[in-house]
Tab-separated table of C-alpha atoms in Angstrom:
chain	number	residue	atom	x	y	z
A	1	MET	CA	73.680	-39.239	140.521
A	2	ASN	CA	74.434	-35.560	140.074
A	3	ASP	CA	77.219	-33.333	138.829
A	4	SER	CA	79.780	-33.373	141.639
A	5	HIS	CA	80.925	-29.869	140.742
A	6	LYS	CA	77.631	-28.203	141.604
A	7	ALA	CA	77.570	-26.131	144.776
A	8	VAL	CA	75.426	-27.449	147.600
A	9	THR	CA	72.875	-24.965	148.910
A	10	ILE	CA	72.420	-24.853	152.688
A	11	GLY	CA	69.279	-23.649	154.431
A	12	ALA	CA	69.046	-23.045	158.181
A	13	TYR	CA	65.812	-23.202	160.162
A	14	VAL	CA	64.972	-20.115	162.187
A	15	TYR	CA	62.893	-20.307	165.362
A	16	PRO	CA	61.000	-16.998	165.571
A	17	GLY	CA	60.150	-16.994	169.288
A	18	TRP	CA	62.744	-14.590	170.690
A	19	HIS	CA	60.533	-11.611	171.428
A	20	ALA	CA	57.647	-10.728	173.709
A	21	CYS	CA	54.228	-11.179	172.120
A	22	PRO	CA	50.601	-10.641	173.209
A	23	GLU	CA	49.786	-14.356	173.229
A	24	ARG	CA	52.391	-14.926	175.889
A	25	ASP	CA	51.967	-11.651	177.778
A	26	CYS	CA	48.545	-12.901	178.880
A	27	GLN	CA	50.065	-16.022	180.470
A	28	PHE	CA	53.527	-14.873	181.529
A	29	PRO	CA	54.941	-11.709	183.114
A	30	PRO	CA	54.938	-8.726	180.718
A	31	ASP	CA	57.731	-8.821	178.125
A	32	TRP	CA	58.511	-12.461	178.917
A	33	SER	CA	60.291	-14.468	176.230
A	34	GLU	CA	62.097	-17.785	176.046
A	35	TRP	CA	65.329	-16.013	176.869
A	36	ASP	CA	64.175	-16.286	180.504
A	37	LEU	CA	64.458	-20.054	180.170
A	38	VAL	CA	67.803	-19.970	178.373
A	39	LEU	CA	69.558	-17.519	180.670
A	40	ASN	CA	68.412	-19.277	183.836
A	41	ALA	CA	68.796	-22.887	182.702
A	42	PRO	CA	70.150	-25.043	185.568
A	43	SER	CA	72.669	-27.833	185.249
A	44	ARG	CA	70.797	-31.144	185.601
A	45	PHE	CA	73.770	-33.485	186.069
A	46	PRO	CA	77.562	-33.243	186.590
A	47	GLY	CA	79.220	-31.796	183.492
A	48	HIS	CA	75.920	-30.685	181.967
A	49	ASN	CA	76.505	-27.893	179.432
A	50	GLN	CA	73.964	-25.428	180.822
A	51	PRO	CA	73.259	-22.606	180.605
A	52	ARG	CA	74.113	-22.120	176.926
A	53	LEU	CA	74.529	-18.393	176.407
A	54	PRO	CA	74.656	-16.267	173.248
A	55	LEU	CA	78.043	-14.650	172.739
A	56	ASP	CA	76.536	-11.161	172.518
A	57	GLY	CA	73.670	-11.765	174.915
A	58	PRO	CA	69.931	-12.152	174.254
A	59	TYR	CA	68.286	-10.309	171.376
A	60	ASP	CA	64.877	-9.249	170.108
A	61	ASP	CA	64.275	-11.078	166.845
A	62	SER	CA	61.444	-8.716	165.885
A	63	SER	CA	64.065	-5.998	165.385
A	64	PRO	CA	65.470	-5.404	161.862
A	65	THR	CA	68.840	-4.770	163.493
A	66	THR	CA	68.868	-8.334	164.805
A	67	ALA	CA	67.820	-9.733	161.430
A	68	LEU	CA	70.546	-7.769	159.661
A	69	LYS	CA	73.198	-9.145	161.989
A	70	GLN	CA	71.912	-12.694	161.480
A	71	VAL	CA	71.973	-12.298	157.702
A	72	GLU	CA	75.481	-10.877	157.774
A	73	LEU	CA	76.681	-13.893	159.754
A	74	ALA	CA	74.866	-16.281	157.427
A	75	ARG	CA	76.429	-14.720	154.333
A	76	GLU	CA	79.899	-14.688	155.868
A	77	PHE	CA	79.880	-18.325	156.936
A	78	GLY	CA	78.047	-20.055	154.108
A	79	VAL	CA	74.355	-20.338	155.003
A	80	ASP	CA	72.466	-19.639	151.779
A	81	PHE	CA	68.920	-19.098	153.024
A	82	PHE	CA	66.757	-19.134	156.134
A	83	VAL	CA	63.658	-21.261	156.699
A	84	TYR	CA	61.362	-19.482	159.123
A	85	ALA	CA	58.920	-21.477	161.209
A	86	PHE	CA	55.484	-20.128	160.289
A	87	PHE	CA	52.797	-20.637	162.936
A	88	TRP	CA	49.316	-20.577	161.405
A	89	SER	CA	46.045	-22.066	162.621
A	90	ARG	CA	43.093	-21.156	160.403
A	91	GLY	CA	44.314	-17.608	159.986
A	92	LYS	CA	45.628	-17.133	163.517
A	93	ARG	CA	49.345	-16.417	163.591
A	94	VAL	CA	51.911	-16.431	166.394
A	95	PHE	CA	55.510	-15.136	166.405
A	96	GLU	CA	54.978	-13.347	163.089
A	97	ALA	CA	56.935	-10.273	164.241
A	98	SER	CA	60.280	-12.025	163.789
A	99	LEU	CA	59.640	-12.487	160.075
A	100	ASP	CA	57.386	-9.541	159.241
A	101	LYS	CA	58.954	-6.806	161.378
A	102	GLY	CA	62.462	-8.154	161.788
A	103	PHE	CA	63.638	-10.011	158.697
A	104	LEU	CA	61.304	-8.271	156.230
A	105	GLY	CA	61.366	-4.930	158.006
A	106	LYS	CA	63.256	-1.929	156.684
A	107	GLY	CA	66.957	-2.427	157.311
A	108	GLY	CA	66.449	-6.115	158.130
A	109	GLY	CA	67.180	-9.125	155.952
A	110	GLY	CA	67.160	-7.246	152.660
A	111	ASP	CA	67.370	-9.562	149.654
A	112	PHE	CA	68.622	-12.591	151.603
A	113	PRO	CA	66.671	-15.674	150.458
A	114	PHE	CA	64.121	-17.251	152.762
A	115	ALA	CA	61.495	-19.990	152.803
A	116	LEU	CA	58.834	-21.105	155.252
A	117	MET	CA	58.038	-24.205	157.268
A	118	TRP	CA	54.379	-24.370	158.256
A	119	ALA	CA	54.461	-25.196	161.970
A	120	ASN	CA	51.138	-27.009	162.144
A	121	ARG	CA	51.528	-27.279	165.903
A	122	MET	CA	51.077	-24.113	167.939
A	123	PRO	CA	53.641	-23.042	170.578
A	124	ARG	CA	53.337	-24.295	174.129
A	125	GLY	CA	51.075	-22.150	176.268
A	126	VAL	CA	52.922	-22.983	179.481
A	127	LEU	CA	56.689	-22.772	179.911
A	128	PRO	CA	58.619	-24.201	181.561
A	129	VAL	CA	56.750	-27.476	181.052
A	130	LYS	CA	55.177	-28.722	184.275
A	131	LEU	CA	55.528	-32.126	185.899
A	132	ASP	CA	52.116	-33.576	185.153
A	133	PRO	CA	50.871	-36.830	183.632
A	134	GLY	CA	49.118	-35.154	180.706
A	135	PRO	CA	49.882	-35.896	177.050
A	136	GLU	CA	53.310	-34.874	175.777
A	137	ILE	CA	51.621	-32.839	173.036
A	138	ASP	CA	48.564	-30.954	174.257
A	139	PRO	CA	45.748	-31.713	171.777
A	140	GLY	CA	44.942	-27.990	171.746
A	141	ARG	CA	48.259	-27.320	170.033
A	142	LEU	CA	47.500	-29.518	167.025
A	143	VAL	CA	46.476	-27.588	163.906
A	144	TYR	CA	43.663	-29.206	161.957
A	145	THR	CA	43.101	-28.255	158.352
A	146	ASP	CA	40.826	-29.030	155.401
A	147	PRO	CA	40.968	-28.323	151.654
A	148	ASP	CA	39.552	-24.792	151.939
A	149	ASP	CA	41.709	-23.861	154.912
A	150	PHE	CA	44.871	-25.153	153.236
A	151	LEU	CA	44.079	-23.222	150.074
A	152	ASN	CA	43.524	-20.101	152.180
A	153	LEU	CA	46.956	-20.660	153.691
A	154	ILE	CA	48.535	-20.978	150.241
A	155	ARG	CA	46.726	-17.862	149.004
A	156	PHE	CA	48.016	-15.914	151.983
A	157	LEU	CA	51.564	-17.203	151.563
A	158	GLU	CA	51.575	-16.454	147.834
A	159	ASP	CA	50.360	-12.906	148.308
A	160	LYS	CA	52.636	-12.026	151.206
A	161	TYR	CA	55.755	-14.170	150.731
A	162	PHE	CA	55.986	-16.433	147.648
A	163	SER	CA	55.666	-13.418	145.352
A	164	ARG	CA	58.788	-11.781	146.799
A	165	SER	CA	61.871	-11.957	144.629
A	166	ASN	CA	63.971	-13.401	147.465
A	167	TYR	CA	61.590	-16.228	148.332
A	168	PHE	CA	63.466	-19.499	147.825
A	169	ARG	CA	62.249	-21.563	144.880
A	170	ILE	CA	63.108	-24.899	143.341
A	171	ASN	CA	62.604	-24.832	139.570
A	172	ASN	CA	60.275	-21.832	139.923
A	173	MET	CA	58.277	-23.606	142.645
A	174	PRO	CA	58.134	-21.955	146.079
A	175	LEU	CA	59.544	-24.274	148.737
A	176	LEU	CA	57.147	-24.938	151.600
A	177	SER	CA	57.642	-27.595	154.243
A	178	ILE	CA	55.145	-28.954	156.760
A	179	PHE	CA	56.577	-29.581	160.220
A	180	ASP	CA	54.217	-32.344	161.343
A	181	SER	CA	53.566	-33.872	157.962
A	182	THR	CA	52.529	-37.134	159.576
A	183	PHE	CA	49.694	-35.462	161.488
A	184	PHE	CA	48.702	-33.627	158.301
A	185	LEU	CA	48.341	-36.956	156.468
A	186	ARG	CA	46.664	-38.789	159.319
A	187	GLN	CA	44.153	-36.013	159.857
A	188	LEU	CA	43.150	-35.657	156.211
A	189	GLY	CA	43.800	-39.160	154.983
A	190	THR	CA	46.013	-39.778	151.955
A	191	GLY	CA	43.216	-39.373	149.399
A	192	LEU	CA	41.914	-36.052	150.691
A	193	ALA	CA	45.453	-34.827	151.291
A	194	SER	CA	46.253	-35.587	147.646
A	195	ARG	CA	43.273	-33.584	146.422
A	196	THR	CA	44.089	-30.750	148.833
A	197	ILE	CA	47.710	-30.504	147.705
A	198	SER	CA	46.775	-30.799	144.023
A	199	ARG	CA	44.332	-27.935	144.402
A	200	ALA	CA	46.998	-25.759	146.018
A	201	LYS	CA	49.510	-26.543	143.277
A	202	ASP	CA	46.949	-25.755	140.589
A	203	TYR	CA	46.256	-22.410	142.235
A	204	LEU	CA	49.946	-21.490	142.162
A	205	SER	CA	50.293	-22.670	138.563
A	206	LYS	CA	47.554	-20.240	137.584
A	207	LYS	CA	49.512	-17.530	139.379
A	208	GLY	CA	52.499	-18.120	137.113
A	209	TYR	CA	54.570	-20.489	139.234
A	210	SER	CA	55.566	-23.946	138.080
A	211	GLY	CA	53.721	-25.352	141.074
A	212	LEU	CA	54.677	-25.845	144.717
A	213	HIS	CA	57.582	-27.835	146.086
A	214	LEU	CA	56.076	-29.367	149.212
A	215	MET	CA	58.481	-30.999	151.644
A	216	ALA	CA	57.335	-33.437	154.330
A	217	ILE	CA	59.163	-32.947	157.626
A	218	ASN	CA	59.410	-35.743	160.211
A	219	PRO	CA	57.656	-38.445	158.142
A	220	ALA	CA	56.532	-41.483	160.135
A	221	SER	CA	58.143	-44.706	158.922
A	222	ALA	CA	54.779	-46.499	159.023
A	223	MET	CA	53.395	-44.014	156.475
A	224	ILE	CA	56.536	-43.392	154.454
A	225	THR	CA	55.054	-44.497	151.123
A	226	ASP	CA	51.983	-42.271	151.521
A	227	PHE	CA	53.786	-38.956	151.172
A	228	LYS	CA	54.486	-39.421	147.480
A	229	LYS	CA	50.900	-40.599	146.912
A	230	ALA	CA	49.629	-37.445	148.602
A	231	GLY	CA	51.675	-35.159	146.361
A	232	PHE	CA	54.693	-34.265	148.477
A	233	ASP	CA	57.841	-33.625	146.454
A	234	SER	CA	60.518	-34.434	149.027
A	235	VAL	CA	61.027	-35.616	152.595
A	236	SER	CA	63.332	-34.424	155.347
A	237	HIS	CA	63.474	-33.888	159.102
A	238	TYR	CA	63.744	-30.994	161.476
A	239	VAL	CA	65.876	-32.448	164.271
A	240	TRP	CA	66.778	-36.045	163.412
A	241	LEU	CA	69.408	-36.739	166.028
A	242	PRO	CA	68.552	-38.411	169.366
A	243	ASP	CA	66.730	-41.675	169.852
A	244	TRP	CA	63.597	-40.231	171.456
A	245	LYS	CA	62.923	-43.422	173.396
A	246	GLY	CA	66.537	-44.275	174.096
A	247	LYS	CA	68.749	-43.729	177.125
A	248	TYR	CA	68.957	-40.403	178.954
A	249	GLN	CA	72.421	-39.241	177.838
A	250	GLN	CA	73.242	-40.008	174.193
A	251	ASP	CA	76.616	-39.486	172.557
A	252	TYR	CA	76.666	-37.020	169.665
A	253	GLY	CA	79.464	-38.787	167.785
A	254	GLU	CA	77.577	-42.077	167.786
A	255	LEU	CA	74.320	-40.430	166.768
A	256	ILE	CA	75.690	-38.649	163.708
A	257	LYS	CA	77.003	-41.936	162.318
A	258	ARG	CA	73.663	-43.649	162.872
A	259	ARG	CA	71.535	-40.868	161.417
A	260	SER	CA	73.667	-40.281	158.325
A	261	ASN	CA	73.410	-43.990	157.515
A	262	GLU	CA	69.606	-43.692	157.471
A	263	TRP	CA	69.232	-40.936	154.848
A	264	ARG	CA	69.354	-43.235	151.838
A	265	THR	CA	66.747	-45.510	153.413
A	266	PHE	CA	64.293	-42.628	153.730
A	267	ALA	CA	64.793	-41.784	150.068
A	268	LYS	CA	64.340	-45.363	148.877
A	269	GLU	CA	61.312	-46.104	151.048
A	270	SER	CA	59.516	-42.839	150.286
A	271	GLY	CA	60.336	-42.807	146.572
A	272	LEU	CA	61.191	-39.120	146.995
A	273	VAL	CA	64.287	-36.978	147.320
A	274	TYR	CA	65.510	-36.947	150.920
A	275	PHE	CA	67.162	-33.688	151.957
A	276	PRO	CA	69.468	-34.266	154.952
A	277	SER	CA	68.979	-32.050	158.003
A	278	VAL	CA	71.838	-31.908	160.487
A	279	SER	CA	71.723	-30.594	164.036
A	280	PRO	CA	74.553	-29.327	166.236
A	281	GLY	CA	72.982	-30.865	169.342
A	282	TRP	CA	69.852	-31.470	171.404
A	283	ASP	CA	69.116	-30.422	174.974
A	284	ALA	CA	65.612	-29.144	175.702
A	285	THR	CA	65.972	-29.258	179.494
A	286	PRO	CA	65.722	-25.441	179.844
A	287	ARG	CA	62.075	-25.840	178.819
A	288	GLY	CA	61.197	-28.046	181.803
A	289	VAL	CA	60.707	-27.273	185.489
A	290	ALA	CA	63.079	-28.667	188.102
A	291	HIS	CA	62.484	-32.262	189.150
A	292	ASP	CA	63.561	-34.562	191.946
A	293	SER	CA	65.516	-37.778	191.484
A	294	ARG	CA	62.627	-39.230	189.450
A	295	ARG	CA	63.574	-37.704	186.123
A	296	PRO	CA	60.627	-37.672	183.681
A	297	GLN	CA	61.361	-39.854	180.658
A	298	ARG	CA	59.757	-37.457	178.206
A	299	TYR	CA	60.186	-34.091	176.503
A	300	PRO	CA	61.749	-31.734	177.480
A	301	TRP	CA	63.753	-33.505	180.193
A	302	TRP	CA	64.702	-36.619	178.239
A	303	PRO	CA	66.888	-37.334	176.269
A	304	VAL	CA	69.973	-35.096	176.330
A	305	VAL	CA	72.680	-35.299	173.681
A	306	VAL	CA	76.191	-34.971	175.135
A	307	GLY	CA	79.668	-34.700	173.670
A	308	GLU	CA	78.712	-32.364	170.844
A	309	ASP	CA	81.285	-29.899	169.537
A	310	PRO	CA	81.919	-27.914	166.329
A	311	ALA	CA	84.416	-30.457	164.966
A	312	LEU	CA	81.881	-33.281	165.149
A	313	PHE	CA	79.190	-31.008	163.731
A	314	SER	CA	81.546	-30.262	160.837
A	315	ASN	CA	81.837	-34.003	160.247
A	316	PHE	CA	78.035	-34.359	160.298
A	317	LEU	CA	77.539	-31.520	157.820
A	318	GLY	CA	80.287	-32.924	155.605
A	319	ARG	CA	78.422	-36.221	155.461
A	320	ALA	CA	75.244	-34.358	154.449
A	321	ILE	CA	77.036	-32.448	151.718
A	322	ARG	CA	78.632	-35.588	150.285
A	323	TYR	CA	75.296	-37.420	150.351
A	324	THR	CA	73.603	-34.485	148.659
A	325	ARG	CA	76.196	-34.235	145.910
A	326	LYS	CA	75.950	-37.949	145.223
A	327	TYR	CA	72.189	-38.420	145.227
A	328	ASN	CA	70.148	-35.231	145.142
A	329	ASP	CA	68.834	-32.830	142.585
A	330	PRO	CA	68.551	-30.076	143.616
A	331	GLN	CA	71.638	-30.177	145.798
A	332	LEU	CA	70.148	-28.948	149.005
A	333	CYS	CA	70.570	-29.716	152.700
A	334	PHE	CA	69.476	-28.148	155.974
A	335	ILE	CA	70.700	-27.203	159.419
A	336	ALA	CA	68.331	-27.470	162.370
A	337	SER	CA	68.737	-24.935	163.492
A	338	TRP	CA	70.091	-21.423	163.356
A	339	ASN	CA	68.819	-20.370	166.779
A	340	GLU	CA	66.771	-22.908	168.757
A	341	TRP	CA	68.569	-21.991	171.969
A	342	SER	CA	66.044	-23.448	174.412
A	343	GLU	CA	66.378	-26.876	172.768
A	344	GLY	CA	70.158	-26.793	172.437
A	345	HIS	CA	70.449	-26.783	168.656
A	346	TYR	CA	71.843	-23.542	167.262
A	347	VAL	CA	74.838	-22.340	165.250
A	348	GLU	CA	74.783	-18.709	166.338
A	349	PRO	CA	77.896	-17.673	168.312
A	350	ASP	CA	77.872	-18.749	171.954
A	351	LYS	CA	80.085	-18.089	174.947
A	352	ARG	CA	81.597	-21.584	174.947
A	353	PHE	CA	82.642	-21.971	171.301
A	354	GLY	CA	82.387	-18.459	169.873
A	355	THR	CA	81.826	-18.618	166.105
A	356	ALA	CA	83.151	-22.191	165.792
A	357	TRP	CA	79.727	-23.615	164.805
A	358	LEU	CA	79.567	-21.178	161.912
A	359	GLU	CA	83.197	-21.776	161.010
A	360	ALA	CA	82.351	-25.471	160.635
A	361	ILE	CA	79.765	-24.582	157.991
A	362	GLN	CA	82.208	-22.342	156.182
A	363	ARG	CA	84.891	-25.020	156.228
A	364	GLU	CA	82.648	-27.760	154.836
A	365	LYS	CA	81.303	-25.464	152.108
A	366	GLN	CA	84.866	-24.669	151.064
A	367	TYR	CA	85.874	-28.348	151.052
A	368	ALA	CA	82.931	-29.106	148.804
A	369	VAL	CA	83.987	-26.675	146.077
């Protein structure tokens, strides 16, 4: 149990896909971005909260001006650092302009702290998702690695990002999370994963760091004890909100009670620190084509979280802060996400609630002091 007077640090995940990029220009109309999905999202049922629109309209996240505005909002309302999704597959990168040109560009994020989440699953090549019987996750999107490739990733990250003074560290260890940590473990096996991670940590130690704080995102319950064996330092989730195989419409108020009651179980079963990650909602329907009365029971059409609002989100975040203060060292929790508009989880100002999502963060941070 930790000192209840310590401040809780809040990180928010940033989805970096809000700009046109060459990979998508070859498959979509020129200058296409996911804003096309967001702005034209249809209502799928009576009372459906779509489209969800940014208060100030769509933006280009590869612009330093956009990054500066995001950082100013984060500072004002109590978000302490950003966690950028980092798409990498054996040296190939996608969506890097948001981080490299926007946030790290001149006049962008400045000295605002940031960390990275390795998205070891490449973006979808076709959007909106079509009605076909293929696998929910195209095998071509999965990112396979090996000890040399992972070390190359760490070398690249150290040179370009970890070495920056505003890169977020835990006890002088750069924080890196792996989005599909379960696939990472299954693909390598626990033994090889352990040797791979140990090698990466040794490399960083020789560079003057105290190691690497590696966080497992979305750990499978069936493998929960393997993450510590492999060398992970903590576990968490990205979006841990709906029951993915549950009913179509799921109530936000009920979900936040259920999920917050599971955090301690993840910590006990994994033997690692569990950092709570709270989401303001979930609705990925803008990413799917229109359908007839036979609604597909799969991503992105199913499920949809309903009944979410800033007051309930404030309650959810308050639960995370109280859990963190009671159990965790360091005192750290996450919000998923800052701007995942096409999946319905964002805290940026929107036309329905204005800045109320951000005000909820500010309020809970103040209560925690």
